[in-house]
Amino acid sequence: MNKKFQDLTSLDLYQNRGKVKWGVFAFSVIIGLGSIYYTNTLVEELKIREKRQVDLYAEALEYASVNSDNLTFIFQVIIQENKSIPVITVNAEGEPIEYKNINFRKNSTEEEQRLQLLEELEAMKALYDPIRLSDDAFIFYRNSDLLTRLQYYPYVQLSVILVFGILAYAFFNQSKVAEQNRLWAGLTKETAHQLGTPLASLMAWIDYLKNSPVFDENQEVIIEIEKDIKKLSMVTERFSNIGSSPVIKPENVHQVIGDAINYLRPRISSKVSIELNSHAEYIYAQMNRSLFEWVIENICKNAVDAMKGQGAIRINIVKESEKYVLIDINDTGKGIEKKMFAKVFNPGFTTRQRGWGLGLTLAKRIIEGYHKGRIFVNASELGKGTTFRIVLLGVRDSSE
C-alpha cells in the first residue's frame, strides 16, 4: 500500500511538474520582494538619519559663523566627523562656495573639478530640497556611497542568485537528461537483446514448417506468421537503433511513407482511409528508414485512436527548398487544445485509458535527436482534427 501511494505521489509530481516549477518560482519571487522591502526599509531609515546629520551639519556651520568662542568641539565633532555624506554649500546665486566628501576624478584639472562639482550639484538638486544655512547660503546633499550601495544591494543579490539558479538548473537538468538518455539506451538495447533469442527460434520454426508436409494445408497461416515475425525483427532493429547511433542516409520519402502505410492499412480499422499526396515521387531526405517508419506508424495509430476508428488520414509531402522537406499528417479526430500542443510530446501524456503515452515522445526523440529535424503540432481545431508537421533535412534528387 505504501509503495503504491509513493508511486502515485511521484506520478502526480511528474505530471504537475509545471505547477511545481511555478510554485518554486512564486516562492522565490516572494523571498526576493521581501528582501527588497526589508532593504528599502533600512534605506529609508538611513535616509532620515543622514538628513538629520546634514541638518546638524548646517546648524553647526551657522552657529560657527556667528559665534567665534570655543568652536573646537563643533568643528571636530560635528563638521569634521561628516566623512561620508557629500555636501555642497552654495551662495544666493547658486554658485558653489564650499564642498565636502566629493570624490573628484583622478588627475583631473581645476577646471574639470569645477565642472564635476556643478554636475554633482545638479544631481543633488534633483534628489533633495536644499537646507537653508542663511539668507545667502544653502546646503545641497545626496546619499552617501554606503546608502547608494545598500539601495542596489538586493537587486545585485537577486541577480547573482538568479544567475546561480539558472546555471544550477541547467547543470542538473542536463545531468538528468544525460541520465535519462543512458537509461533509455540501456533499456532499448536490452529489449532488442531479449527479443533476439526467441525471434531466432521462431524464424527457425518457420523454415521448418515451410519444409514440412503441413505447409500446403496451412500455407496462408504460416505466411502471415512469417510477416509478423519480420515485423518483430524490424521492431528489434528499431530498438537496437534507438540504443545506438543509427545510420542516416538519403531515402525516398514518398516510398518510405508509402511502405509504412501499406503495412498499416490491413492492421487498422477498415473505416479509416489513409491518403498520401506528394507533388513528386522522388523527394529525398536524410533519414533512417526503419526509425522513420516507426514515427509514421506511431502518429497514424494516435490519429486512429483520436478518430475512434473512423475517419481519414491525409499525408502531404512538400519539398519546401533544397534544404527542407515537410511532411504534414492530418486527421479528422477530436483535435487538441492549443495549450496542450507542446505537452502531447511529454512522456506519459495520453488521453486513452490504456497506453503509456510514449508514442509521440518516441517520435520526437527520433526526429529531433537522430534526424536533426523537427516535429510539432502545426494546427488543430477541436472537433475537426489535428495536423502534425515533420521537418527533415532535404537531399537533392540524384535524378535531376
Short mmCIF file of C-alpha atoms in Angstrom, two decimals:
data_model
loop_
_atom_site.label_atom_id
_atom_site.label_comp_id
_atom_site.label_asym_id
_atom_site.label_seq_id
_atom_site.Cartn_x
_atom_site.Cartn_y
_atom_site.Cartn_z
CA MET A 1 0.00 0.00 0.00
CA ASN A 2 2.79 2.42 0.92
CA LYS A 3 4.66 1.63 -2.31
CA LYS A 4 1.53 2.23 -4.36
CA PHE A 5 0.99 5.57 -2.60
CA GLN A 6 4.60 6.59 -3.28
CA ASP A 7 4.25 5.66 -6.96
CA LEU A 8 1.06 7.71 -7.24
CA THR A 9 2.72 10.66 -5.48
CA SER A 10 5.71 10.51 -7.81
CA LEU A 11 3.40 10.34 -10.82
CA ASP A 12 1.42 13.37 -9.61
CA LEU A 13 4.61 15.34 -9.06
CA TYR A 14 5.85 14.42 -12.53
CA GLN A 15 2.60 15.22 -14.30
CA ASN A 16 2.27 18.50 -12.38
CA ARG A 17 5.92 19.47 -12.59
CA GLY A 18 4.93 22.66 -14.41
CA LYS A 19 2.84 23.75 -11.43
CA VAL A 20 5.64 22.77 -9.06
CA LYS A 21 8.11 24.91 -11.05
CA TRP A 22 5.74 27.89 -10.95
CA GLY A 23 5.25 27.31 -7.22
CA VAL A 24 9.01 27.40 -6.64
CA PHE A 25 9.27 30.49 -8.86
CA ALA A 26 6.47 32.24 -6.93
CA PHE A 27 8.13 31.38 -3.62
CA SER A 28 11.44 32.79 -4.92
CA VAL A 29 9.69 35.99 -6.02
CA ILE A 30 8.13 36.36 -2.56
CA ILE A 31 11.55 35.95 -0.95
CA GLY A 32 13.03 38.46 -3.38
CA LEU A 33 10.29 41.03 -2.81
CA GLY A 34 10.63 40.52 0.95
CA SER A 35 14.37 41.15 0.68
CA ILE A 36 13.77 44.31 -1.37
CA TYR A 37 11.12 45.55 1.07
CA TYR A 38 13.35 44.96 4.09
CA THR A 39 16.34 46.65 2.45
CA ASN A 40 14.23 49.60 1.34
CA THR A 41 13.00 49.97 4.93
CA LEU A 42 16.62 50.18 6.09
CA VAL A 43 17.41 52.62 3.30
CA GLU A 44 14.56 54.92 4.34
CA GLU A 45 15.75 54.86 7.96
CA LEU A 46 19.29 55.68 6.86
CA LYS A 47 18.00 58.49 4.64
CA ILE A 48 16.26 60.04 7.65
CA ARG A 49 19.42 59.62 9.72
CA GLU A 50 21.61 61.21 7.04
CA LYS A 51 19.11 64.05 6.67
CA ARG A 52 19.44 64.68 10.41
CA GLN A 53 23.23 64.64 10.10
CA VAL A 54 23.11 67.20 7.29
CA ASP A 55 20.71 69.35 9.31
CA LEU A 56 23.08 69.17 12.26
CA TYR A 57 25.98 69.95 9.91
CA ALA A 58 24.12 73.03 8.64
CA GLU A 59 23.25 74.18 12.15
CA ALA A 60 26.87 73.77 13.21
CA LEU A 61 28.08 75.86 10.29
CA GLU A 62 25.50 78.52 11.04
CA TYR A 63 26.43 78.57 14.71
CA ALA A 64 30.11 78.75 13.87
CA SER A 65 29.54 81.71 11.59
CA VAL A 66 28.03 83.82 14.35
CA ASN A 67 29.91 82.54 17.38
CA SER A 68 33.67 82.54 17.47
CA ASP A 69 34.16 81.33 21.06
CA ASN A 70 35.16 77.76 21.80
CA LEU A 71 34.37 76.21 18.36
CA THR A 72 36.75 73.27 18.79
CA PHE A 73 34.01 70.80 19.78
CA ILE A 74 31.68 71.95 16.99
CA PHE A 75 34.43 71.84 14.38
CA GLN A 76 35.92 68.47 15.34
CA VAL A 77 32.86 66.51 16.45
CA ILE A 78 30.18 67.77 14.05
CA ILE A 79 31.72 69.34 10.96
CA GLN A 80 34.84 67.21 10.59
CA GLU A 81 33.06 63.95 11.51
CA ASN A 82 30.95 64.08 8.34
CA LYS A 83 33.16 61.81 6.23
CA SER A 84 30.54 60.07 4.13
CA ILE A 85 27.69 62.38 3.07
CA PRO A 86 28.59 64.55 0.04
CA VAL A 87 27.52 68.16 0.62
CA ILE A 88 27.91 71.39 -1.36
CA THR A 89 27.29 74.85 0.07
CA VAL A 90 26.15 77.44 -2.48
CA ASN A 91 25.62 81.19 -2.29
CA ALA A 92 22.46 83.09 -3.18
CA GLU A 93 23.43 82.96 -6.88
CA GLY A 94 23.68 79.15 -6.72
CA GLU A 95 27.46 79.04 -7.09
CA PRO A 96 29.43 76.50 -5.00
CA ILE A 97 31.43 78.14 -2.25
CA GLU A 98 32.28 75.09 -0.18
CA TYR A 99 32.02 71.32 -0.53
CA LYS A 100 32.82 68.16 1.39
CA ASN A 101 33.18 64.44 0.54
CA ILE A 102 33.22 64.97 -3.22
CA ASN A 103 35.44 62.40 -4.94
CA PHE A 104 36.99 64.06 -7.94
CA ARG A 105 38.24 62.08 -10.88
CA LYS A 106 41.86 61.07 -10.74
CA ASN A 107 44.36 63.54 -12.25
CA SER A 108 41.56 66.00 -13.10
CA THR A 109 42.42 69.67 -13.65
CA GLU A 110 40.97 72.53 -11.66
CA GLU A 111 38.51 73.32 -14.46
CA GLU A 112 37.44 69.67 -14.70
CA GLN A 113 36.87 69.61 -10.94
CA ARG A 114 34.73 72.72 -11.20
CA LEU A 115 32.60 71.12 -13.92
CA GLN A 116 32.29 67.89 -11.91
CA LEU A 117 31.25 69.94 -8.88
CA LEU A 118 28.49 71.56 -10.96
CA GLU A 119 27.35 68.10 -12.17
CA GLU A 120 27.23 66.88 -8.58
CA LEU A 121 25.22 69.95 -7.64
CA GLU A 122 22.64 69.29 -10.36
CA ALA A 123 22.32 65.68 -9.19
CA MET A 124 21.80 66.85 -5.61
CA LYS A 125 19.13 69.34 -6.67
CA ALA A 126 17.21 66.50 -8.35
CA LEU A 127 17.30 64.38 -5.19
CA TYR A 128 16.53 66.60 -2.19
CA ASP A 129 15.45 70.11 -1.36
CA PRO A 130 18.29 72.30 -0.05
CA ILE A 131 18.82 73.08 3.62
CA ARG A 132 18.86 76.80 4.29
CA LEU A 133 22.02 77.90 6.03
CA SER A 134 21.36 81.64 5.91
CA ASP A 135 19.71 84.17 3.65
CA ASP A 136 22.58 83.94 1.19
CA ALA A 137 23.72 80.31 1.63
CA PHE A 138 22.17 76.87 1.09
CA ILE A 139 23.42 73.33 1.54
CA PHE A 140 22.71 70.61 -1.03
CA TYR A 141 23.48 66.97 -0.37
CA ARG A 142 22.96 63.44 -1.69
CA ASN A 143 23.06 59.95 -0.26
CA SER A 144 26.34 58.58 0.96
CA ASP A 145 28.06 55.89 -1.14
CA LEU A 146 27.18 53.35 1.55
CA LEU A 147 23.47 54.19 1.31
CA THR A 148 23.60 54.09 -2.50
CA ARG A 149 25.24 50.65 -2.45
CA LEU A 150 22.67 49.46 0.05
CA GLN A 151 19.86 50.60 -2.26
CA TYR A 152 21.18 48.47 -5.13
CA TYR A 153 22.31 45.57 -2.94
CA PRO A 154 19.08 43.50 -3.09
CA TYR A 155 18.94 43.78 -6.89
CA VAL A 156 22.57 42.70 -7.20
CA GLN A 157 21.89 39.91 -4.72
CA LEU A 158 18.83 38.73 -6.64
CA SER A 159 20.75 38.90 -9.93
CA VAL A 160 23.54 36.74 -8.53
CA ILE A 161 21.01 34.27 -7.11
CA LEU A 162 19.15 34.23 -10.43
CA VAL A 163 22.31 33.57 -12.44
CA PHE A 164 23.38 30.88 -9.99
CA GLY A 165 19.89 29.35 -10.11
CA ILE A 166 19.87 29.31 -13.91
CA LEU A 167 23.33 27.72 -14.05
CA ALA A 168 22.39 25.17 -11.38
CA TYR A 169 19.12 24.36 -13.15
CA ALA A 170 20.89 23.97 -16.50
CA PHE A 171 23.54 21.73 -14.93
CA PHE A 172 21.12 19.47 -13.07
CA ASN A 173 18.69 19.41 -15.99
CA GLN A 174 21.49 18.39 -18.34
CA SER A 175 22.60 15.74 -15.85
CA LYS A 176 19.02 14.45 -15.66
CA VAL A 177 18.72 14.37 -19.45
CA ALA A 178 22.03 12.54 -19.74
CA GLU A 179 20.89 10.03 -17.12
CA GLN A 180 17.57 9.53 -18.93
CA ASN A 181 19.41 9.06 -22.21
CA ARG A 182 21.65 6.40 -20.70
CA LEU A 183 18.64 4.67 -19.15
CA TRP A 184 16.71 4.91 -22.42
CA ALA A 185 19.62 3.50 -24.43
CA GLY A 186 20.20 0.71 -21.92
CA LEU A 187 16.54 -0.33 -21.87
CA THR A 188 16.21 -0.32 -25.65
CA LYS A 189 19.38 -2.32 -26.21
CA GLU A 190 18.37 -4.81 -23.52
CA THR A 191 14.91 -5.11 -25.12
CA ALA A 192 16.47 -5.73 -28.52
CA HIS A 193 18.77 -8.34 -26.98
CA GLN A 194 15.91 -10.11 -25.19
CA LEU A 195 13.79 -10.19 -28.35
CA GLY A 196 16.64 -11.54 -30.43
CA THR A 197 16.72 -15.04 -28.92
CA PRO A 198 13.02 -16.00 -29.32
CA LEU A 199 12.95 -14.37 -32.76
CA ALA A 200 15.80 -16.53 -33.99
CA SER A 201 13.95 -19.58 -32.68
CA LEU A 202 10.68 -18.52 -34.34
CA MET A 203 12.41 -17.95 -37.68
CA ALA A 204 13.90 -21.44 -37.45
CA TRP A 205 10.45 -22.91 -36.77
CA ILE A 206 9.01 -21.06 -39.79
CA ASP A 207 11.72 -22.55 -42.01
CA TYR A 208 10.92 -25.98 -40.57
CA LEU A 209 7.18 -25.57 -41.22
CA LYS A 210 7.81 -24.40 -44.80
CA ASN A 211 9.63 -27.64 -45.48
CA SER A 212 7.13 -29.85 -43.65
CA PRO A 213 4.04 -31.67 -45.01
CA VAL A 214 1.71 -29.31 -43.11
CA PHE A 215 2.80 -26.29 -45.19
CA ASP A 216 0.36 -26.91 -48.04
CA GLU A 217 -2.60 -27.15 -45.67
CA ASN A 218 -1.59 -24.11 -43.58
CA GLN A 219 0.25 -22.02 -46.14
CA GLU A 220 -1.77 -18.83 -45.58
CA VAL A 221 -1.41 -19.02 -41.80
CA ILE A 222 2.32 -19.70 -41.96
CA ILE A 223 2.87 -16.80 -44.37
CA GLU A 224 1.01 -14.40 -42.03
CA ILE A 225 3.03 -15.66 -39.07
CA GLU A 226 6.18 -15.06 -41.10
CA LYS A 227 5.06 -11.46 -41.76
CA ASP A 228 4.56 -10.89 -38.05
CA ILE A 229 7.99 -12.37 -37.30
CA LYS A 230 9.51 -10.00 -39.86
CA LYS A 231 7.69 -7.15 -38.14
CA LEU A 232 9.10 -8.24 -34.78
CA SER A 233 12.54 -8.35 -36.37
CA MET A 234 12.00 -4.80 -37.57
CA VAL A 235 10.92 -3.72 -34.07
CA THR A 236 14.05 -5.33 -32.66
CA GLU A 237 16.14 -3.46 -35.20
CA ARG A 238 14.42 -0.22 -34.25
CA PHE A 239 15.12 -0.71 -30.56
CA SER A 240 18.71 -1.55 -31.41
CA ASN A 241 18.98 1.68 -33.41
CA ILE A 242 17.46 3.72 -30.56
CA GLY A 243 20.15 2.43 -28.22
CA SER A 244 22.99 3.33 -30.59
CA SER A 245 23.83 5.73 -33.38
CA PRO A 246 21.56 4.82 -36.33
CA VAL A 247 22.74 5.16 -39.93
CA ILE A 248 21.22 8.26 -41.53
CA LYS A 249 21.27 8.34 -45.33
CA PRO A 250 19.23 9.74 -48.26
CA GLU A 251 15.89 7.96 -48.71
CA ASN A 252 12.90 8.47 -50.98
CA VAL A 253 10.35 9.99 -48.60
CA HIS A 254 7.34 9.09 -50.75
CA GLN A 255 8.42 5.45 -50.98
CA VAL A 256 9.24 5.10 -47.25
CA ILE A 257 5.91 6.57 -46.15
CA GLY A 258 4.09 4.52 -48.78
CA ASP A 259 5.61 1.30 -47.42
CA ALA A 260 4.64 2.27 -43.86
CA ILE A 261 1.05 2.97 -44.98
CA ASN A 262 0.84 -0.35 -46.85
CA TYR A 263 1.84 -2.14 -43.67
CA LEU A 264 -0.66 -0.19 -41.56
CA ARG A 265 -3.76 -0.43 -43.77
CA PRO A 266 -4.66 -4.09 -43.04
CA ARG A 267 -3.88 -3.60 -39.34
CA ILE A 268 -6.17 -0.67 -38.55
CA SER A 269 -9.91 -0.13 -38.81
CA SER A 270 -11.32 -0.51 -42.30
CA LYS A 271 -13.34 2.66 -41.63
CA VAL A 272 -10.15 4.75 -41.62
CA SER A 273 -8.82 5.85 -45.00
CA ILE A 274 -5.17 6.87 -45.49
CA GLU A 275 -4.28 9.16 -48.39
CA LEU A 276 -0.72 10.02 -49.45
CA ASN A 277 -0.15 13.13 -51.57
CA SER A 278 3.10 14.45 -52.99
CA HIS A 279 3.97 16.83 -55.81
CA ALA A 280 6.72 14.41 -56.85
CA GLU A 281 7.52 10.73 -56.34
CA TYR A 282 11.23 11.42 -55.97
CA ILE A 283 11.68 13.59 -52.90
CA TYR A 284 14.73 12.62 -50.88
CA ALA A 285 15.59 13.40 -47.26
CA GLN A 286 18.17 12.33 -44.72
CA MET A 287 16.69 9.57 -42.56
CA ASN A 288 16.95 6.15 -41.02
CA ARG A 289 14.24 4.24 -42.87
CA SER A 290 13.37 1.83 -40.04
CA LEU A 291 13.07 4.54 -37.38
CA PHE A 292 11.19 6.98 -39.62
CA GLU A 293 8.61 4.32 -40.49
CA TRP A 294 8.17 3.89 -36.76
CA VAL A 295 7.39 7.60 -36.42
CA ILE A 296 4.78 7.43 -39.19
CA GLU A 297 3.18 4.37 -37.59
CA ASN A 298 3.02 6.00 -34.15
CA ILE A 299 1.44 9.22 -35.43
CA CYS A 300 -1.07 7.34 -37.61
CA LYS A 301 -2.03 4.99 -34.74
CA ASN A 302 -2.58 8.01 -32.48
CA ALA A 303 -4.73 9.54 -35.23
CA VAL A 304 -6.81 6.35 -35.48
CA ASP A 305 -7.36 6.47 -31.71
CA ALA A 306 -8.31 10.16 -31.88
CA MET A 307 -10.87 9.37 -34.59
CA LYS A 308 -12.17 6.36 -32.62
CA GLY A 309 -11.54 4.07 -35.57
CA GLN A 310 -13.48 6.10 -38.14
CA GLY A 311 -12.24 8.97 -40.31
CA ALA A 312 -9.49 9.96 -42.72
CA ILE A 313 -5.74 10.49 -42.53
CA ARG A 314 -4.08 12.65 -45.19
CA ILE A 315 -0.31 12.79 -45.54
CA ASN A 316 1.15 15.58 -47.69
CA ILE A 317 4.83 15.70 -48.69
CA VAL A 318 6.25 19.06 -49.77
CA LYS A 319 9.81 19.89 -50.74
CA GLU A 320 9.98 23.40 -49.33
CA SER A 321 13.51 24.02 -50.58
CA GLU A 322 16.74 22.22 -51.30
CA LYS A 323 17.32 22.18 -47.56
CA TYR A 324 14.00 21.03 -46.07
CA VAL A 325 11.24 18.52 -46.69
CA LEU A 326 7.88 18.97 -44.96
CA ILE A 327 5.54 16.10 -44.09
CA ASP A 328 2.07 17.08 -42.84
CA ILE A 329 -0.05 14.34 -41.26
CA ASN A 330 -3.67 15.43 -40.87
CA ASP A 331 -6.51 13.53 -39.21
CA THR A 332 -10.22 14.18 -38.69
CA GLY A 333 -10.12 13.40 -34.97
CA LYS A 334 -11.27 15.30 -31.91
CA GLY A 335 -8.45 17.87 -32.03
CA ILE A 336 -6.11 19.25 -29.38
CA GLU A 337 -6.36 22.40 -27.27
CA LYS A 338 -3.70 24.96 -28.15
CA LYS A 339 -2.27 24.95 -24.62
CA MET A 340 -1.63 21.20 -24.99
CA PHE A 341 0.38 21.45 -28.24
CA ALA A 342 3.75 21.05 -26.52
CA LYS A 343 2.55 18.68 -23.79
CA VAL A 344 1.46 15.94 -26.20
CA PHE A 345 5.15 15.06 -26.64
CA ASN A 346 5.76 14.68 -22.89
CA PRO A 347 6.34 11.12 -21.60
CA GLY A 348 3.19 9.70 -20.07
CA PHE A 349 0.81 12.15 -21.77
CA THR A 350 -2.18 10.22 -23.12
CA THR A 351 -5.94 10.65 -23.46
CA ARG A 352 -6.53 6.90 -23.62
CA GLN A 353 -7.43 4.73 -20.68
CA ARG A 354 -4.88 2.20 -21.86
CA GLY A 355 -1.39 3.02 -23.03
CA TRP A 356 1.81 4.53 -21.69
CA GLY A 357 1.77 7.77 -23.69
CA LEU A 358 5.21 7.19 -25.22
CA GLY A 359 4.38 7.13 -28.95
CA LEU A 360 4.78 10.85 -29.63
CA THR A 361 7.66 11.10 -27.14
CA LEU A 362 9.47 8.43 -29.12
CA ALA A 363 8.60 10.16 -32.40
CA LYS A 364 10.03 13.46 -31.14
CA ARG A 365 13.20 11.77 -29.95
CA ILE A 366 13.69 10.01 -33.29
CA ILE A 367 13.05 13.09 -35.43
CA GLU A 368 14.87 15.71 -33.34
CA GLY A 369 17.50 13.54 -31.68
CA TYR A 370 18.59 11.31 -34.57
CA HIS A 371 17.39 13.10 -37.72
CA LYS A 372 18.18 16.67 -36.57
CA GLY A 373 14.72 17.68 -37.76
CA ARG A 374 11.59 19.00 -36.07
CA ILE A 375 8.16 17.63 -35.21
CA PHE A 376 5.31 19.72 -33.79
CA VAL A 377 1.56 20.29 -33.86
CA ASN A 378 1.16 22.59 -36.84
CA ALA A 379 -2.58 23.15 -36.45
CA SER A 380 -5.54 21.73 -34.57
CA GLU A 381 -9.22 22.54 -34.11
CA LEU A 382 -11.43 20.91 -31.52
CA GLY A 383 -13.92 18.58 -33.14
CA LYS A 384 -12.30 18.85 -36.58
CA GLY A 385 -8.82 17.36 -36.40
CA THR A 386 -5.10 17.85 -35.97
CA THR A 387 -2.11 18.30 -38.27
CA PHE A 388 1.35 17.18 -37.19
CA ARG A 389 4.29 18.55 -39.18
CA ILE A 390 7.65 16.84 -39.59
CA VAL A 391 10.60 18.80 -40.97
CA LEU A 392 13.52 16.78 -42.36
CA LEU A 393 16.81 17.78 -43.93
CA GLY A 394 16.34 17.51 -47.67
CA VAL A 395 18.64 15.97 -50.27
CA ARG A 396 18.95 16.97 -53.91
CA ASP A 397 17.27 14.41 -56.16
CA SER A 398 20.01 12.39 -57.85
CA SER A 399 17.87 12.04 -60.97
CA GLU A 400 17.76 15.81 -61.54
#
